[in-house]
Amino acid sequence: MEQALGTLVFYSDFDDFDTWKNALQMHLPGLKVVHASAIDRPEDVHYALVWKPPEGFFQRMPNLRLIINLGAGVDSLVARQDLPKDIPITRITDPNMARMMAGYVLFAVLRHAREIPFFEAAQRRGAWAYRHPRSPEDITVAVLGLGQLGATAAHELQRQGFRTLGWSRSPARIEGVECFAGMEALDGVLGQADIVVLMLPLTPLTKHLFDRQRLAKMRPGAAFVNVARGALVDQAALTDLLRSGHIGAATLDVFEREPLAPGDPLWNMPQVLITPHLASVAIPSTSARQIAENIERIASGQAPAHTIEPARGY
Ligand code: NDP
């Protein structure tokens, strides 16, 4: 069994090798799982489970059959110059990861919709500052990007009663969500939303899609939530528009440069909530099944599921 499956090499900046190894071997006891720092026979490596490996990483492994991105966003992987050609690339597409993301988005949207920062500030002043809540159906939320994570978040938002708009490249259908597609629809969607949630992958087409001009198309005072990638947005323009009040508030989990620089003006804006890129993470206990299924498919000569298209960028 071990020989038939070969070896999986693991690389990640996080200290989670043993957790992944145990989770994978629960499903595939015959799979040899080695950390990249301990490969003795690179020619036996058939599978690479990686998050941001160093330059030249794959060149040592002539018999690689599958690259598995240890996360949902593949932008840093597909941008590499040293990717081996014609090796399929998959990513983590785990329903539990989508649920974790939907939980974060729901929290961020409810926080803006229920004006929680206003009440937190009032509490600090010891003030009983009543503001009548708005009904969720009077609040429009736009979810930009309706992939595995975006669609789950949009579904949760409409379940809470928000008027939910969705936007993607090709037409999508999600019950209870008004779906729009294509560049020509984007500004119209932005102009209707009280809360905008970015859930797009970072690709050549989406990089800086939210520049100064486009951000200015948002409704005055609307809130902005970015849980996707910082480089989708011109961060200097976002900062200016927050300062001017055109964008009323923001919840930011991702930034053009991470970690966000210590002196960045965003840190000190009371209308901005900053979290350090953790809206959702790959969960070994549940993602391992999907990875194991793909390894079994490769080992039996089938094509893997959930592959990405490097040329498209996601
Ligand atoms: P998917 O790849 O499943 O879906 C991408 C969605 O974006 C699709 O609806 C796609 O449209 C749409 N899209 C892509 N390009 C364009 C475009 N040019 N114009 C309009 N729509 C476009 O992504 P996921 O939902 O799995 O994840 C989204 C992103 O979330 C990831 O790429 C990653 O960067 C980020 N992420 C952030 C995390 C965090 O902790 N902050 C954790 C995990 C992921 P179509 O359906 O037509 O292809």
Tab-separated table of C-alpha atoms and ligand atoms in Angstrom:
chain	number	residue	atom	x	y	z
A	1	MET	CA	0.000	0.000	0.000
A	2	GLU	CA	2.774	2.400	1.007
A	3	GLN	CA	4.717	1.776	-2.186
A	4	ALA	CA	1.607	2.148	-4.340
A	5	LEU	CA	0.822	5.582	-2.899
A	6	GLY	CA	4.345	6.950	-2.583
A	7	THR	CA	5.296	9.929	-0.469
A	8	LEU	CA	3.616	13.236	0.332
A	9	VAL	CA	5.865	16.152	1.161
A	10	PHE	CA	4.554	18.877	3.478
A	11	TYR	CA	5.625	22.500	3.682
A	12	SER	CA	4.012	25.302	5.683
A	13	ASP	CA	5.153	28.250	7.783
A	14	PHE	CA	2.788	27.153	10.520
A	15	ASP	CA	3.870	24.606	13.079
A	16	ASP	CA	1.198	22.038	12.168
A	17	PHE	CA	3.027	19.178	10.432
A	18	ASP	CA	2.118	16.474	12.970
A	19	THR	CA	-1.562	17.449	12.929
A	20	TRP	CA	-1.722	17.201	9.127
A	21	LYS	CA	0.303	13.983	9.063
A	22	ASN	CA	-2.016	12.306	11.567
A	23	ALA	CA	-5.154	13.575	9.791
A	24	LEU	CA	-3.941	12.319	6.389
A	25	GLN	CA	-2.812	8.948	7.721
A	26	MET	CA	-6.221	8.422	9.354
A	27	HIS	CA	-7.583	8.213	5.795
A	28	LEU	CA	-4.520	6.761	4.057
A	29	PRO	CA	-2.488	4.690	6.531
A	30	GLY	CA	-0.175	3.625	3.676
A	31	LEU	CA	0.829	7.147	2.696
A	32	LYS	CA	4.297	8.219	3.758
A	33	VAL	CA	4.096	11.839	4.935
A	34	VAL	CA	7.372	13.708	5.347
A	35	HIS	CA	8.237	17.262	6.219
A	36	ALA	CA	10.129	19.114	3.483
A	37	SER	CA	13.126	19.456	5.816
A	38	ALA	CA	13.426	15.665	6.088
A	39	ILE	CA	13.073	14.344	2.524
A	40	ASP	CA	15.614	11.610	1.915
A	41	ARG	CA	14.354	10.320	-1.465
A	42	PRO	CA	12.900	13.213	-3.466
A	43	GLU	CA	12.288	10.860	-6.399
A	44	ASP	CA	9.623	9.045	-4.307
A	45	VAL	CA	7.614	12.210	-3.735
A	46	HIS	CA	4.343	12.134	-5.700
A	47	TYR	CA	2.281	14.673	-3.790
A	48	ALA	CA	3.127	18.082	-2.341
A	49	LEU	CA	0.864	19.680	0.296
A	50	VAL	CA	2.239	23.197	0.500
A	51	TRP	CA	1.709	26.758	1.676
A	52	LYS	CA	4.220	29.245	0.231
A	53	PRO	CA	7.214	26.886	-0.210
A	54	PRO	CA	10.602	28.459	-1.014
A	55	GLU	CA	11.782	29.215	-4.545
A	56	GLY	CA	12.909	26.097	-6.451
A	57	PHE	CA	11.016	23.804	-4.057
A	58	PHE	CA	9.430	21.577	-6.725
A	59	GLN	CA	12.534	21.147	-8.896
A	60	ARG	CA	13.962	18.466	-6.605
A	61	MET	CA	10.958	16.192	-7.171
A	62	PRO	CA	10.989	14.692	-10.677
A	63	ASN	CA	8.020	12.354	-10.070
A	64	LEU	CA	5.534	14.831	-8.638
A	65	ARG	CA	1.940	14.072	-9.663
A	66	LEU	CA	-0.150	16.501	-7.649
A	67	ILE	CA	0.313	19.865	-5.919
A	68	ILE	CA	-2.200	20.598	-3.165
A	69	ASN	CA	-2.404	24.217	-2.027
A	70	LEU	CA	-2.768	24.290	1.735
A	71	GLY	CA	-5.551	26.873	1.665
A	72	ALA	CA	-8.347	28.225	-0.541
A	73	GLY	CA	-6.477	31.135	-2.178
A	74	VAL	CA	-3.944	30.056	-4.804
A	75	ASP	CA	-2.674	33.509	-5.873
A	76	SER	CA	0.808	33.138	-4.375
A	77	LEU	CA	1.190	29.642	-5.889
A	78	VAL	CA	0.096	30.456	-9.448
A	79	ALA	CA	2.205	33.634	-9.527
A	80	ARG	CA	5.415	31.595	-9.098
A	81	GLN	CA	7.861	31.289	-11.987
A	82	ASP	CA	9.058	27.843	-10.832
A	83	LEU	CA	5.780	25.872	-10.992
A	84	PRO	CA	6.326	22.551	-12.778
A	85	LYS	CA	4.286	22.376	-15.986
A	86	ASP	CA	1.363	19.999	-16.471
A	87	ILE	CA	1.094	18.906	-12.832
A	88	PRO	CA	-2.491	19.326	-11.619
A	89	ILE	CA	-2.997	21.789	-8.764
A	90	THR	CA	-5.826	21.473	-6.284
A	91	ARG	CA	-6.747	23.592	-3.280
A	92	ILE	CA	-8.631	23.075	-0.048
A	93	THR	CA	-12.374	23.298	-0.655
A	94	ASP	CA	-13.734	22.185	2.685
A	95	PRO	CA	-17.330	22.944	3.762
A	96	ASN	CA	-16.096	23.555	7.330
A	97	MET	CA	-13.650	26.159	6.071
A	98	ALA	CA	-16.539	27.808	4.204
A	99	ARG	CA	-18.623	27.714	7.388
A	100	MET	CA	-15.818	29.362	9.375
A	101	MET	CA	-15.570	32.107	6.741
A	102	ALA	CA	-19.346	32.590	6.652
A	103	GLY	CA	-19.261	32.973	10.451
A	104	TYR	CA	-16.680	35.758	10.216
A	105	VAL	CA	-18.592	37.536	7.433
A	106	LEU	CA	-21.838	37.269	9.355
A	107	PHE	CA	-20.141	38.713	12.447
A	108	ALA	CA	-18.679	41.622	10.420
A	109	VAL	CA	-21.963	42.389	8.666
A	110	LEU	CA	-24.055	42.167	11.850
A	111	ARG	CA	-21.557	44.372	13.657
A	112	HIS	CA	-21.980	47.082	11.024
A	113	ALA	CA	-25.725	46.530	10.575
A	114	ARG	CA	-26.408	46.701	14.333
A	115	GLU	CA	-23.997	49.637	14.819
A	116	ILE	CA	-22.074	47.800	17.533
A	117	PRO	CA	-19.025	50.161	17.386
A	118	PHE	CA	-21.381	53.075	18.220
A	119	PHE	CA	-22.667	51.248	21.321
A	120	GLU	CA	-19.155	50.195	22.363
A	121	ALA	CA	-18.045	53.829	22.212
A	122	ALA	CA	-21.149	54.929	24.135
A	123	GLN	CA	-20.485	52.316	26.822
A	124	ARG	CA	-16.943	53.615	27.251
A	125	ARG	CA	-18.460	57.053	27.936
A	126	GLY	CA	-21.050	55.525	30.287
A	127	ALA	CA	-23.809	56.770	27.959
A	128	TRP	CA	-27.220	55.100	27.418
A	129	ALA	CA	-27.318	56.027	23.724
A	130	TYR	CA	-30.483	54.515	22.243
A	131	ARG	CA	-30.560	54.135	18.454
A	132	HIS	CA	-33.474	52.293	16.958
A	133	PRO	CA	-32.252	49.194	15.056
A	134	ARG	CA	-32.862	48.904	11.336
A	135	SER	CA	-34.643	45.830	10.083
A	136	PRO	CA	-32.282	43.528	8.112
A	137	GLU	CA	-34.468	43.578	4.984
A	138	ASP	CA	-33.865	47.340	4.803
A	139	ILE	CA	-30.112	46.744	4.660
A	140	THR	CA	-28.496	45.668	1.382
A	141	VAL	CA	-25.327	43.584	1.506
A	142	ALA	CA	-23.302	42.874	-1.651
A	143	VAL	CA	-21.090	39.801	-1.718
A	144	LEU	CA	-18.518	40.129	-4.507
A	145	GLY	CA	-17.294	36.646	-5.466
A	146	LEU	CA	-19.631	33.677	-5.219
A	147	GLY	CA	-17.248	30.744	-5.056
A	148	GLN	CA	-17.207	28.084	-2.385
A	149	LEU	CA	-16.666	30.629	0.395
A	150	GLY	CA	-18.612	33.540	-1.096
A	151	ALA	CA	-21.723	31.516	-1.897
A	152	THR	CA	-21.830	30.074	1.627
A	153	ALA	CA	-21.515	33.556	3.148
A	154	ALA	CA	-24.206	34.986	0.836
A	155	HIS	CA	-26.524	32.140	1.784
A	156	GLU	CA	-26.025	32.862	5.502
A	157	LEU	CA	-26.628	36.587	5.024
A	158	GLN	CA	-29.925	36.105	3.182
A	159	ARG	CA	-30.934	33.618	5.887
A	160	GLN	CA	-30.538	36.473	8.400
A	161	GLY	CA	-32.989	38.529	6.337
A	162	PHE	CA	-30.582	40.967	4.691
A	163	ARG	CA	-31.323	41.944	1.108
A	164	THR	CA	-28.357	40.129	-0.397
A	165	LEU	CA	-26.791	40.851	-3.789
A	166	GLY	CA	-24.124	38.604	-5.292
A	167	TRP	CA	-21.615	39.280	-8.053
A	168	SER	CA	-19.394	36.873	-9.955
A	169	ARG	CA	-17.726	36.402	-13.310
A	170	SER	CA	-20.248	33.944	-14.744
A	171	PRO	CA	-23.958	33.933	-13.803
A	172	ALA	CA	-24.725	32.191	-10.504
A	173	ARG	CA	-27.937	31.074	-8.815
A	174	ILE	CA	-28.242	31.123	-5.035
A	175	GLU	CA	-31.675	30.934	-3.495
A	176	GLY	CA	-32.710	34.237	-1.973
A	177	VAL	CA	-29.713	36.109	-3.414
A	178	GLU	CA	-30.026	38.567	-6.325
A	179	CYS	CA	-27.131	37.495	-8.518
A	180	PHE	CA	-25.304	39.659	-11.074
A	181	ALA	CA	-22.389	38.800	-13.352
A	182	GLY	CA	-19.691	40.550	-15.354
A	183	MET	CA	-17.836	43.839	-15.163
A	184	GLU	CA	-20.742	45.826	-16.584
A	185	ALA	CA	-22.850	44.940	-13.515
A	186	LEU	CA	-20.251	45.760	-10.846
A	187	ASP	CA	-20.772	49.502	-10.350
A	188	GLY	CA	-24.548	49.041	-10.182
A	189	VAL	CA	-24.153	46.436	-7.436
A	190	LEU	CA	-21.703	48.638	-5.509
A	191	GLY	CA	-24.047	51.616	-5.716
A	192	GLN	CA	-26.901	49.708	-4.067
A	193	ALA	CA	-25.054	48.234	-1.112
A	194	ASP	CA	-24.972	49.444	2.489
A	195	ILE	CA	-22.298	46.835	3.191
A	196	VAL	CA	-19.848	45.495	0.582
A	197	VAL	CA	-18.066	42.181	1.230
A	198	LEU	CA	-15.058	41.208	-0.916
A	199	MET	CA	-14.756	37.454	-1.475
A	200	LEU	CA	-12.925	37.411	-4.816
A	201	PRO	CA	-9.679	35.585	-5.596
A	202	LEU	CA	-6.634	37.702	-6.421
A	203	THR	CA	-5.965	37.308	-10.156
A	204	PRO	CA	-4.561	39.522	-12.920
A	205	LEU	CA	-8.154	40.697	-13.541
A	206	THR	CA	-9.034	41.453	-9.923
A	207	LYS	CA	-5.783	43.067	-8.753
A	208	HIS	CA	-6.606	46.647	-7.674
A	209	LEU	CA	-10.119	46.202	-9.096
A	210	PHE	CA	-11.197	48.361	-6.153
A	211	ASP	CA	-9.216	51.457	-7.016
A	212	ARG	CA	-10.105	55.015	-6.004
A	213	GLN	CA	-12.639	55.450	-8.800
A	214	ARG	CA	-14.455	52.227	-8.092
A	215	LEU	CA	-14.470	52.669	-4.322
A	216	ALA	CA	-16.015	56.091	-4.921
A	217	LYS	CA	-18.983	54.288	-6.544
A	218	MET	CA	-19.939	52.915	-3.131
A	219	ARG	CA	-22.848	54.586	-1.379
A	220	PRO	CA	-21.746	57.417	0.914
A	221	GLY	CA	-21.321	56.011	4.417
A	222	ALA	CA	-21.421	52.350	3.322
A	223	ALA	CA	-19.286	49.786	5.152
A	224	PHE	CA	-16.523	47.764	3.508
A	225	VAL	CA	-15.472	44.244	4.499
A	226	ASN	CA	-12.420	42.586	2.934
A	227	VAL	CA	-11.825	38.950	3.820
A	228	ALA	CA	-10.322	37.955	0.468
A	229	ARG	CA	-6.965	39.529	-0.464
A	230	GLY	CA	-5.512	42.963	0.294
A	231	ALA	CA	-4.233	43.562	-3.243
A	232	LEU	CA	-7.797	43.581	-4.616
A	233	VAL	CA	-7.922	47.087	-3.171
A	234	ASP	CA	-5.895	50.281	-3.522
A	235	GLN	CA	-5.256	50.550	0.204
A	236	ALA	CA	-4.162	54.209	0.068
A	237	ALA	CA	-7.432	55.119	-1.675
A	238	LEU	CA	-9.426	53.083	0.842
A	239	THR	CA	-7.667	54.914	3.680
A	240	ASP	CA	-8.449	58.308	2.105
A	241	LEU	CA	-12.109	57.435	1.563
A	242	LEU	CA	-12.423	56.212	5.157
A	243	ARG	CA	-10.820	59.445	6.340
A	244	SER	CA	-13.258	61.538	4.284
A	245	GLY	CA	-16.224	59.490	5.539
A	246	HIS	CA	-17.287	58.418	2.022
A	247	ILE	CA	-16.674	54.886	3.267
A	248	GLY	CA	-18.267	54.863	6.700
A	249	ALA	CA	-16.501	51.896	8.300
A	250	ALA	CA	-14.434	48.849	7.446
A	251	THR	CA	-13.607	45.379	8.676
A	252	LEU	CA	-10.285	44.323	7.212
A	253	ASP	CA	-8.773	40.866	7.582
A	254	VAL	CA	-6.322	41.207	4.668
A	255	PHE	CA	-3.909	43.911	3.496
A	256	GLU	CA	-1.690	44.777	0.551
A	257	ARG	CA	1.337	44.041	2.761
A	258	GLU	CA	1.038	41.658	5.683
A	259	PRO	CA	1.650	42.174	8.529
A	260	LEU	CA	0.190	45.685	8.277
A	261	ALA	CA	3.057	48.148	8.974
A	262	PRO	CA	3.166	49.424	12.584
A	263	GLY	CA	2.710	53.080	11.563
A	264	ASP	CA	-0.133	52.493	9.093
A	265	PRO	CA	-2.948	55.044	9.560
A	266	LEU	CA	-5.573	52.275	9.438
A	267	TRP	CA	-4.495	51.107	12.914
A	268	ASN	CA	-5.737	54.287	14.549
A	269	MET	CA	-9.061	54.684	12.784
A	270	PRO	CA	-11.868	53.997	15.254
A	271	GLN	CA	-14.226	53.069	12.395
A	272	VAL	CA	-11.879	50.274	11.242
A	273	LEU	CA	-11.638	46.786	12.722
A	274	ILE	CA	-8.405	44.966	11.876
A	275	THR	CA	-7.823	41.238	12.222
A	276	PRO	CA	-4.576	39.477	11.168
A	277	HIS	CA	-5.679	37.325	8.186
A	278	LEU	CA	-7.598	34.602	9.987
A	279	ALA	CA	-11.183	34.873	8.763
A	280	SER	CA	-10.924	31.212	7.835
A	281	VAL	CA	-8.202	28.584	7.934
A	282	ALA	CA	-7.690	25.080	6.570
A	283	ILE	CA	-8.895	22.546	9.118
A	284	PRO	CA	-6.818	19.330	9.020
A	285	SER	CA	-9.461	17.006	10.491
A	286	THR	CA	-11.995	17.803	7.773
A	287	SER	CA	-9.793	18.847	4.820
A	288	ALA	CA	-7.756	15.629	4.995
A	289	ARG	CA	-10.624	13.595	3.535
A	290	GLN	CA	-10.718	15.675	0.351
A	291	ILE	CA	-6.924	15.494	0.003
A	292	ALA	CA	-6.958	11.729	0.581
A	293	GLU	CA	-9.664	11.240	-2.051
A	294	ASN	CA	-7.561	13.098	-4.605
A	295	ILE	CA	-4.481	11.053	-3.770
A	296	GLU	CA	-6.486	7.877	-4.244
A	297	ARG	CA	-7.766	9.178	-7.564
A	298	ILE	CA	-4.231	9.943	-8.776
A	299	ALA	CA	-2.939	6.593	-7.526
A	300	SER	CA	-5.653	4.802	-9.522
A	301	GLY	CA	-5.005	6.827	-12.679
A	302	GLN	CA	-7.995	9.203	-12.432
A	303	ALA	CA	-7.957	12.989	-12.662
A	304	PRO	CA	-8.119	14.807	-9.300
A	305	ALA	CA	-11.158	16.863	-8.289
A	306	HIS	CA	-11.195	20.603	-7.421
A	307	THR	CA	-8.307	21.514	-9.713
A	308	ILE	CA	-7.611	25.172	-10.359
A	309	GLU	CA	-6.763	26.813	-13.680
A	310	PRO	CA	-3.321	28.466	-13.344
A	311	ALA	CA	-3.863	30.663	-16.427
A	312	ARG	CA	-7.137	32.023	-14.998
A	313	GLY	CA	-5.562	32.458	-11.574
A	314	TYR	CA	-8.162	30.553	-9.504
B	1	NDP	P1	-13.528	30.404	-5.589
B	1	NDP	O1	-12.360	30.257	-6.473
B	1	NDP	O2	-14.351	29.204	-5.238
B	1	NDP	O3	-14.541	31.468	-6.238
B	1	NDP	C1	-14.139	32.661	-6.781
B	1	NDP	C2	-15.367	33.520	-7.090
B	1	NDP	O4	-14.932	34.794	-7.575
B	1	NDP	C3	-16.248	32.909	-8.188
B	1	NDP	O5	-17.587	33.240	-7.963
B	1	NDP	C4	-15.727	33.633	-9.434
B	1	NDP	O6	-16.660	33.730	-10.490
B	1	NDP	C5	-15.469	35.008	-8.884
B	1	NDP	N1	-14.515	35.723	-9.734
B	1	NDP	C6	-13.237	35.400	-10.028
B	1	NDP	N2	-12.698	36.302	-10.859
B	1	NDP	C7	-13.672	37.205	-11.111
B	1	NDP	C8	-13.738	38.377	-11.912
B	1	NDP	N3	-12.690	38.793	-12.636
B	1	NDP	N4	-14.893	39.069	-11.937
B	1	NDP	C9	-15.955	38.643	-11.226
B	1	NDP	N5	-15.975	37.542	-10.443
B	1	NDP	C10	-14.834	36.838	-10.403
B	1	NDP	O7	-13.030	31.151	-4.285
B	1	NDP	P2	-13.454	30.907	-2.734
B	1	NDP	O8	-14.863	31.323	-2.559
B	1	NDP	O9	-13.058	29.539	-2.310
B	1	NDP	O10	-12.441	31.920	-2.006
B	1	NDP	C11	-12.397	33.301	-2.325
B	1	NDP	C12	-11.098	33.897	-1.822
B	1	NDP	O11	-11.118	34.014	-0.408
B	1	NDP	C13	-9.840	33.056	-2.057
B	1	NDP	O12	-9.371	33.190	-3.382
B	1	NDP	C14	-8.874	33.620	-1.062
B	1	NDP	O13	-8.097	34.648	-1.624
B	1	NDP	C15	-9.774	34.209	0.024
B	1	NDP	N6	-9.584	33.535	1.326
B	1	NDP	C16	-9.321	34.311	2.431
B	1	NDP	C17	-9.171	33.714	3.671
B	1	NDP	C18	-8.967	34.526	4.890
B	1	NDP	O14	-8.739	33.971	5.960
B	1	NDP	N7	-9.048	35.836	4.844
B	1	NDP	C19	-9.254	32.256	3.832
B	1	NDP	C20	-9.562	31.557	2.631
B	1	NDP	C21	-9.712	32.189	1.409
B	1	NDP	P3	-17.110	32.411	-11.322
B	1	NDP	O15	-17.976	31.637	-10.376
B	1	NDP	O16	-17.863	32.918	-12.458
B	1	NDP	O17	-15.828	31.683	-11.660
